[in-house]
Tab-separated table of C-alpha atoms and ligand atoms in Angstrom:
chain	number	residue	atom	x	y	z
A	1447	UNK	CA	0.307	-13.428	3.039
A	1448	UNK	CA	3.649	-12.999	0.482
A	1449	UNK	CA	2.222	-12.693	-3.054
A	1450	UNK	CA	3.035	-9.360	-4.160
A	1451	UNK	CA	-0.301	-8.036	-4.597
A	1452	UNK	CA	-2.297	-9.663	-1.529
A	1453	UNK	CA	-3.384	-7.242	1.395
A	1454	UNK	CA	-3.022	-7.720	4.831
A	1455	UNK	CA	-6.773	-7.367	6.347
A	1456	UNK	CA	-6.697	-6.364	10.458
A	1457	UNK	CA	-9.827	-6.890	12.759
A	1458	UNK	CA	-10.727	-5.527	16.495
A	1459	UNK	CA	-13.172	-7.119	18.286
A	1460	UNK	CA	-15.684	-4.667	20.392
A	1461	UNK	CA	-18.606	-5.381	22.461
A	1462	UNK	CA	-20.966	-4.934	20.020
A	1463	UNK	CA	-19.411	-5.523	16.716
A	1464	UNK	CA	-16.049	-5.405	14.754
A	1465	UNK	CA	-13.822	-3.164	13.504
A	1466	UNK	CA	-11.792	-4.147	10.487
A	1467	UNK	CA	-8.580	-2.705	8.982
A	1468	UNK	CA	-8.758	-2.192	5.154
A	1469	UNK	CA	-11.168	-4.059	2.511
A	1470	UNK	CA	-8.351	-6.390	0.676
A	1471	UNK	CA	-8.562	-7.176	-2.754
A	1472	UNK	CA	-11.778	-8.811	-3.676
A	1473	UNK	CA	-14.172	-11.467	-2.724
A	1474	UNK	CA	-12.272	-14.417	-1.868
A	1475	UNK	CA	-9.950	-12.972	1.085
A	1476	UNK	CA	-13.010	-10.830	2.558
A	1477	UNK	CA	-15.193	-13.746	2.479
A	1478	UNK	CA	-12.696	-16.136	4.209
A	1479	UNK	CA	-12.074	-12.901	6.745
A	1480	UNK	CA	-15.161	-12.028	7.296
A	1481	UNK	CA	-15.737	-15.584	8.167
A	1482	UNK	CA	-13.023	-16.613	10.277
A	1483	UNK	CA	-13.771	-13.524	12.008
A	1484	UNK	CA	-17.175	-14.227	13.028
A	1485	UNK	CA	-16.559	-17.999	13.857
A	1486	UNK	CA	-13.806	-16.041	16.514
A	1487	UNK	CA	-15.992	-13.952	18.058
A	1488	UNK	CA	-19.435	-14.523	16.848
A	1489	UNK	CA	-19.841	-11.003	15.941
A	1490	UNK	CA	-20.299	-8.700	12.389
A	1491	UNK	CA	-18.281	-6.114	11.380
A	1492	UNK	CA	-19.971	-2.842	12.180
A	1493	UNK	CA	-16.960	-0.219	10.875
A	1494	UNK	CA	-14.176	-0.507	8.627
A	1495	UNK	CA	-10.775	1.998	8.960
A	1496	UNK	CA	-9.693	2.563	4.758
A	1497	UNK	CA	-5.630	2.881	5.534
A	1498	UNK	CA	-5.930	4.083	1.630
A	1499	UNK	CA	-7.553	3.886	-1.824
A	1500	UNK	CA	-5.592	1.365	-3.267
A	1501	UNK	CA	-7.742	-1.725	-5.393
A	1502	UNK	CA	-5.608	-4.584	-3.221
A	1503	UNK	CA	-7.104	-2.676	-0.179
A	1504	UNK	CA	-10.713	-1.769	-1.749
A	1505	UNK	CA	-11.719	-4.351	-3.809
A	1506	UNK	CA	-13.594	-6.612	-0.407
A	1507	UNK	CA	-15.594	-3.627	0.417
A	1508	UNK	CA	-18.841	-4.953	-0.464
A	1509	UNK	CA	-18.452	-7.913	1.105
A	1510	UNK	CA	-18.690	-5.769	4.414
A	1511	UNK	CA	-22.122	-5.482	4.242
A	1512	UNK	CA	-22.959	-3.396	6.944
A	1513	UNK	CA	-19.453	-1.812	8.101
A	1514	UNK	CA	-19.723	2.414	7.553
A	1515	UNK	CA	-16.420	2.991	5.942
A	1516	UNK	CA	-13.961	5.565	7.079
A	1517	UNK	CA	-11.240	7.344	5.898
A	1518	UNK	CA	-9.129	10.128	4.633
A	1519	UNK	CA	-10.731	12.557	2.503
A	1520	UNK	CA	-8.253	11.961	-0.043
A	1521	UNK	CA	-8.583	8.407	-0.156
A	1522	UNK	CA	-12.328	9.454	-0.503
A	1523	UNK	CA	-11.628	11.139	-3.392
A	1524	UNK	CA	-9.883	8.436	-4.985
A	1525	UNK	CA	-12.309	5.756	-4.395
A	1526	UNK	CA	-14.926	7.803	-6.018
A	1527	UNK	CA	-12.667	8.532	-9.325
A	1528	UNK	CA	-12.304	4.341	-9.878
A	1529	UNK	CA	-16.385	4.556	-9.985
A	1530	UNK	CA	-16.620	4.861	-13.787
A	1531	UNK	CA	-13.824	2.290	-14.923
A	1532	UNK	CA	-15.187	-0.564	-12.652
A	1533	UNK	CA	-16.284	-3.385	-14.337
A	1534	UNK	CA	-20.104	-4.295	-13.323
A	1535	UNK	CA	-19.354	-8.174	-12.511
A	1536	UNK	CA	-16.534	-10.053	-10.785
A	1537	UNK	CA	-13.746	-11.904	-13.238
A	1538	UNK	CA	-14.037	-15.653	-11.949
A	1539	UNK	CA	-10.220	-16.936	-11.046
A	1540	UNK	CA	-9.143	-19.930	-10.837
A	1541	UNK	CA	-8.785	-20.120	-7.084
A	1542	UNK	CA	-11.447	-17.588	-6.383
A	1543	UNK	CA	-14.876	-18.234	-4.403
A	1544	UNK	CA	-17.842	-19.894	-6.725
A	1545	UNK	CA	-20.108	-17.445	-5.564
A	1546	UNK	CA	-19.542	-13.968	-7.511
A	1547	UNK	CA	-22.463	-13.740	-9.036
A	1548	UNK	CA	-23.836	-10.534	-7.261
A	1549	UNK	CA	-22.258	-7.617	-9.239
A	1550	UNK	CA	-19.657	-5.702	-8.394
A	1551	UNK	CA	-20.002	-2.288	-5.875
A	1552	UNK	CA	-17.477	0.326	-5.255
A	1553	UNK	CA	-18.103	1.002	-1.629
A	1554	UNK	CA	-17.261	4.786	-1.221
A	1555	UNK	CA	-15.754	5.732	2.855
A	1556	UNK	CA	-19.085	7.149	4.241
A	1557	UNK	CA	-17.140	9.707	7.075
A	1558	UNK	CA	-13.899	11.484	6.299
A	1559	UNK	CA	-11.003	12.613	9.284
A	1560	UNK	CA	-8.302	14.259	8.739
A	1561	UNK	CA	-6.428	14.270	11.966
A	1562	UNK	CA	-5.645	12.107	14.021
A	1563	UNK	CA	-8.660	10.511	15.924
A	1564	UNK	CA	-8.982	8.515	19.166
A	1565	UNK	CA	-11.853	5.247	19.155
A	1566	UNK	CA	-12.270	3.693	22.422
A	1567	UNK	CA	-13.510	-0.254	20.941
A	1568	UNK	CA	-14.749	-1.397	24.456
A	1569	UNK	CA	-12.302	-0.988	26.751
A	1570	UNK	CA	-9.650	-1.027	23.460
A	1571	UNK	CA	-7.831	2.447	22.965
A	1572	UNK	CA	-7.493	2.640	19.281
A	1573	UNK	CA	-6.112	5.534	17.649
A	1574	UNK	CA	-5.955	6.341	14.136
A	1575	UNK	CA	-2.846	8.197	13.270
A	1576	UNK	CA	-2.785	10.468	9.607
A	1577	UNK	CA	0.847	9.118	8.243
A	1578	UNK	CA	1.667	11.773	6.959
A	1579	UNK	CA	2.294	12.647	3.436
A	1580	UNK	CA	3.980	9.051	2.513
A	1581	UNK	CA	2.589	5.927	0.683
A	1582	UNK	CA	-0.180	7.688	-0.684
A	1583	UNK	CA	-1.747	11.550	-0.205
A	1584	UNK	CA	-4.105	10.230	2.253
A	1585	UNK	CA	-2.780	6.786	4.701
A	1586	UNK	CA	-4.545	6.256	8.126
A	1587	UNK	CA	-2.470	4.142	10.698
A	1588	UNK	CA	-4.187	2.407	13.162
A	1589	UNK	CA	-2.259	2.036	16.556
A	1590	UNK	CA	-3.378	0.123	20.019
A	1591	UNK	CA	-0.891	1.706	22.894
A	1592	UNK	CA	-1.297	-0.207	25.313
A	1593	UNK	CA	-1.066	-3.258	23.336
A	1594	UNK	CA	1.673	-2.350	21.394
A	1595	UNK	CA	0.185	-2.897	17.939
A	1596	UNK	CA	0.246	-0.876	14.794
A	1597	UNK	CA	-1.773	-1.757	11.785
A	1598	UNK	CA	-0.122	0.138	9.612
A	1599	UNK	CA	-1.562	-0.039	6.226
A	1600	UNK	CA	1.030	0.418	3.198
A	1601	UNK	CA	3.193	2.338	5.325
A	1602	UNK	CA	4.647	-1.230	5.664
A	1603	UNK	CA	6.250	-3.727	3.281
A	1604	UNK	CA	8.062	-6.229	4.957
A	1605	UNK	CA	10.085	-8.638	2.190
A	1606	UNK	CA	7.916	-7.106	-0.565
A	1607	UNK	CA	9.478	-4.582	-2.362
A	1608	UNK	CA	7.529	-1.184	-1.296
A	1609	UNK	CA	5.159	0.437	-4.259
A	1610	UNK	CA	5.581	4.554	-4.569
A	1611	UNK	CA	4.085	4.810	-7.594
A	1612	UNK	CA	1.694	7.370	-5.811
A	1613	UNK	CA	4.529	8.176	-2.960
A	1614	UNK	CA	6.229	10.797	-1.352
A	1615	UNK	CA	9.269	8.439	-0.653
A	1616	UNK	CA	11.228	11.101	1.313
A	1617	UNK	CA	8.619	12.022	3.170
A	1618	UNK	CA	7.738	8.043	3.978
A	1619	UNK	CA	11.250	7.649	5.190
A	1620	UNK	CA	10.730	10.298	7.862
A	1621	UNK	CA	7.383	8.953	8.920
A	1622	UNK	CA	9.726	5.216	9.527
A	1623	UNK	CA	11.734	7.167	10.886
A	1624	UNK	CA	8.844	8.541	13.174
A	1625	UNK	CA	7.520	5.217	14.361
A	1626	UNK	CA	10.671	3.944	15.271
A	1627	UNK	CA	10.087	6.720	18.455
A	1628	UNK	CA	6.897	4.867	19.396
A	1629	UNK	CA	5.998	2.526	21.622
A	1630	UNK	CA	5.466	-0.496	19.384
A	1631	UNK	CA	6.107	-3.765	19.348
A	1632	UNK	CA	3.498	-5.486	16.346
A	1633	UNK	CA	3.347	-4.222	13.433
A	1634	UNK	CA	1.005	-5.391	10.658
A	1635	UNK	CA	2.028	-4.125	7.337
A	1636	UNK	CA	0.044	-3.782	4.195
A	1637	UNK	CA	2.075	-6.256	2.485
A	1638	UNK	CA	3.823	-8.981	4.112
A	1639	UNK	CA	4.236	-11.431	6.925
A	1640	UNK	CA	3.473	-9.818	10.340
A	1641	UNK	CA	6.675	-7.607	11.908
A	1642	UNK	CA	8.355	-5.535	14.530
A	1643	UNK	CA	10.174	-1.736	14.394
A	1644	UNK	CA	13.333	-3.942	12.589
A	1645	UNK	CA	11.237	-4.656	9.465
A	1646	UNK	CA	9.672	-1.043	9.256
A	1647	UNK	CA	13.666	0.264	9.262
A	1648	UNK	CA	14.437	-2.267	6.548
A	1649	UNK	CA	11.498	-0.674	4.402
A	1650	UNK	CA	12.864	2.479	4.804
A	1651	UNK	CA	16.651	1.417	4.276
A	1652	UNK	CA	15.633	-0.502	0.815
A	1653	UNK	CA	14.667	3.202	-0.146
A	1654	UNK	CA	17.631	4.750	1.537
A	1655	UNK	CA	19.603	2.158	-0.460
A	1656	UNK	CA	18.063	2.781	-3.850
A	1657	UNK	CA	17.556	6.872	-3.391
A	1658	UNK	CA	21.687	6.663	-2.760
A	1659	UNK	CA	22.170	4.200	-6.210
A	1660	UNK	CA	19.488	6.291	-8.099
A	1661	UNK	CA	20.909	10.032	-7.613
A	1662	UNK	CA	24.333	8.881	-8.330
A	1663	UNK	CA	22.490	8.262	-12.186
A	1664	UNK	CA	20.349	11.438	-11.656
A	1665	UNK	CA	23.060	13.650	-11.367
A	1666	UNK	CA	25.021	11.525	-14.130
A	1667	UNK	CA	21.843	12.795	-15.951
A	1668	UNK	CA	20.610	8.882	-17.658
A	1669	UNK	CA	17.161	8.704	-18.170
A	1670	UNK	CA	15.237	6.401	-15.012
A	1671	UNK	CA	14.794	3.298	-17.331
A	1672	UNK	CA	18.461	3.107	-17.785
A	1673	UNK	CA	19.183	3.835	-14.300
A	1674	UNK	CA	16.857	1.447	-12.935
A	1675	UNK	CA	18.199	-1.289	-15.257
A	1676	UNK	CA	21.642	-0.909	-13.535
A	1677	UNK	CA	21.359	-0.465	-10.455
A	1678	UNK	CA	21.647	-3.816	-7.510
A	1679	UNK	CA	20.171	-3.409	-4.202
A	1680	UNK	CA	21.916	-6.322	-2.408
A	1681	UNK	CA	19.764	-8.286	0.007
A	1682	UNK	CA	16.483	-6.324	-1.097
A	1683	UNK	CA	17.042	-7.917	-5.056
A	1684	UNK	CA	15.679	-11.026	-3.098
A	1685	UNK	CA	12.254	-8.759	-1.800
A	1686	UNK	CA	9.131	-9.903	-3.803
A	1687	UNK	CA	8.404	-7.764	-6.443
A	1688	UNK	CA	11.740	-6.635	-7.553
A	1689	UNK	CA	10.267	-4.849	-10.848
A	1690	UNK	CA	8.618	-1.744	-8.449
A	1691	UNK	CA	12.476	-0.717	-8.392
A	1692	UNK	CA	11.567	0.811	-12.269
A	1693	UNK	CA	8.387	2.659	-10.949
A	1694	UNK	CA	10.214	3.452	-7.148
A	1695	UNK	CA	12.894	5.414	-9.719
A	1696	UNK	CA	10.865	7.198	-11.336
A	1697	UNK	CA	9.414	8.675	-8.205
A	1698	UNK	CA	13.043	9.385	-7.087
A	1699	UNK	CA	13.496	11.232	-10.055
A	1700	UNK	CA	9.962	13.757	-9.986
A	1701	UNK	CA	11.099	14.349	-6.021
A	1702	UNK	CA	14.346	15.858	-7.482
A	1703	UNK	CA	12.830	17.334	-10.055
A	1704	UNK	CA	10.167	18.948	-8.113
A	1705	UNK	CA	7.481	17.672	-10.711
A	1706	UNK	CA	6.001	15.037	-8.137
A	1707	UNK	CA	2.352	15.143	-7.851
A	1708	UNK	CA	-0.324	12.654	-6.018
A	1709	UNK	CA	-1.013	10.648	-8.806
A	1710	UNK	CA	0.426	7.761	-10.773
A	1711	UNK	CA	2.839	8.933	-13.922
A	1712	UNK	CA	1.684	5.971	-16.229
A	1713	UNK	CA	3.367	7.106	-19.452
A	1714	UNK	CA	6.728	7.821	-17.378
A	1715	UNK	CA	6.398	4.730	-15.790
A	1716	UNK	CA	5.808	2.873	-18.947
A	1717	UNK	CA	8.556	4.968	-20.912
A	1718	UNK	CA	10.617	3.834	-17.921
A	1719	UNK	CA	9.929	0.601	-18.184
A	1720	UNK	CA	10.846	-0.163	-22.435
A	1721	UNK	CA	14.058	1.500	-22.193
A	1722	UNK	CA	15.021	-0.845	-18.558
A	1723	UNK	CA	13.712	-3.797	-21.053
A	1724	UNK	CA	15.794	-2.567	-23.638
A	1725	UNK	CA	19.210	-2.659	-21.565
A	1726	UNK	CA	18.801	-5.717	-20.059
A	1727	UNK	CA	17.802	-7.097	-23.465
A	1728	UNK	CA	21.194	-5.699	-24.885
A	1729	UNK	CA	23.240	-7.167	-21.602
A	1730	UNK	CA	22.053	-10.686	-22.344
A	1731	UNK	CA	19.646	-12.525	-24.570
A	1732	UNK	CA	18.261	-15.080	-21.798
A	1733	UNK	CA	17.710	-11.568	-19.846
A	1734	UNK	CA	14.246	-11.708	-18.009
A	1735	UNK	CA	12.158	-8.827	-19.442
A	1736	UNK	CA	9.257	-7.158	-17.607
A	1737	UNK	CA	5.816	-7.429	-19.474
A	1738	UNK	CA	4.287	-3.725	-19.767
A	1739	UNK	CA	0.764	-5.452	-19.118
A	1740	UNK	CA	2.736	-6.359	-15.398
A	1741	UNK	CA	3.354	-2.899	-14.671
A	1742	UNK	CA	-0.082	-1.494	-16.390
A	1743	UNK	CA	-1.590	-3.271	-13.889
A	1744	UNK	CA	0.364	-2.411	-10.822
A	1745	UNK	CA	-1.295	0.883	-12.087
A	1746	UNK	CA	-4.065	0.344	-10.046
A	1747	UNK	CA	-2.541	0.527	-6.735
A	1748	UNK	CA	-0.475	-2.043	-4.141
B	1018	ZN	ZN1	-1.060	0.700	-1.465
């Protein structure tokens, strides 16, 4: 799937019951997975791996109905802190499934691992690989060896523009930079069609790219906003999403400044985000702005 903010679900059949890769982002796609699924194999899903706490990758959960959830402890945490804010019913959409009228759960990951763990699914080695400080505090790979296949959560955007706003972008280019060494040839990104090694080194060279565009303006000392309204990334202006280049910046900019922490700088991302509006609006009056609402929601995780 290519919309920006649509999760790639995974699923490994075992004897017994399934295993499935992330939650996605509400009721529709985990009822038409949890569907298909079961019309493939006739069989339930019995565990679910969290790659993170994301609400593109949480929001399904529910619909899992009796899948123990696993994860990072982080992500753990994280899941538990959206408990307050979410709303007790589903918002119908207009292309959403009639059914929503059971109210709305936040399933919390019932067992936590920190390492990295081997599952043997049947005769399926599956191992689930920490990734490393990276998309988020807390992402859990899941990679089959001898069948080549890595789901690897939002470690991967392939033709979507990648989403740091609770990244450790240096750090995520070393851990592309890691998998290229393994023996892999699938991988299934978080966002994105279905790809290879290539794609994962094109992730990490759309940050190389903008890291290279945004220090020359960091050491030039303009504020992100500004930066991020000038700067072109070539082929990657094309990826979908092009507006996570504001919040991407920012993140740039708290590495160097050695004021990064796990969590999402709204107000920075927002102050970035008027004065980018701002410059283009001065370049050109047909200029196409970014609606703060847009970003405010990206807030909640991709
Ligand atoms: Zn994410």
């Amino acid at each position: 799937m290519t919309a920006a903010g649509v999760s790639n679900l995974g699923m490994i059949a075992g004897p017994d019951f399934l295993w499935a890769i992330d939650g996605s982002q509400g009721p529709a796609p985990a009822k038409a997975f949890i569907a298909a699924s079961k019309q493939a194999t006739g069989k339930d899903f019995g565990r679910l791996l969290l790659t993170h706490h994301h609400g593109d990758h949480i929001g399904g959960l529910q619909f899992f109905r009796h899948a123990e959830v696993w994860s990072h402890p982080y992500c753990r945490d994280e899941v538990l802190k959206t408990v307050p804010a979410t709303p007790k019913m589903w918002t119908p959409t207009p292309n959403g499934p009639a059914d929503i009228s059971e109210p709305r759960k936040v399933v919390v990951p019932m067992l936590t691992f920190k390492d990295n763990l081997t599952v043997l699914v049947g005769d399926i080695e599956v191992r689930f690989l920490w990734a490393g400080t990276c998309h988020t505090w807390g992402d859990m790979m899941a990679y089959l060896p001898k069948q080549k296949i890595l789901f690897a959560g939002d470690v991967g955007f392939f033709w979507v523009a990648p989403y740091a706003n609770n990244s450790y972008i240096s750090k995520w280019i070393d851990t592309c930079d890691q998998i290229a060494g393994w023996d892999v040839d699938i991988i299934v990104p978080g966002h994105g069609p279905i790809g290879g090694k290539k794609e994962l080194a094109d992730m990490a060279d759309y940050f190389r790219v903008l890291g290279v565009e945004t220090r020359k303006r960091y050491d030039k000392k303009l504020s992100p906003g500004v930066a991020a309204a000038e700067i072109r990334l070539g082929k990657f202006d094309n990826w979908i999403g092009p507006e996570r280049l504001i919040m991407d910046v920012v993140r740039w900019y708290e590495e160097w400044d050695g004021t990064l922490t796990p969590d999402y700088n709204a107000a920075a991302v927002r102050g970035a985000t008027v004065e980018y509006n701002q410059v283009k609006a001065g370049e050109s009056k047909s200029a196409e702005l970014i609606p703060l609402s847009r970003m405010e929601a990206l807030g909640h995780g991709c």
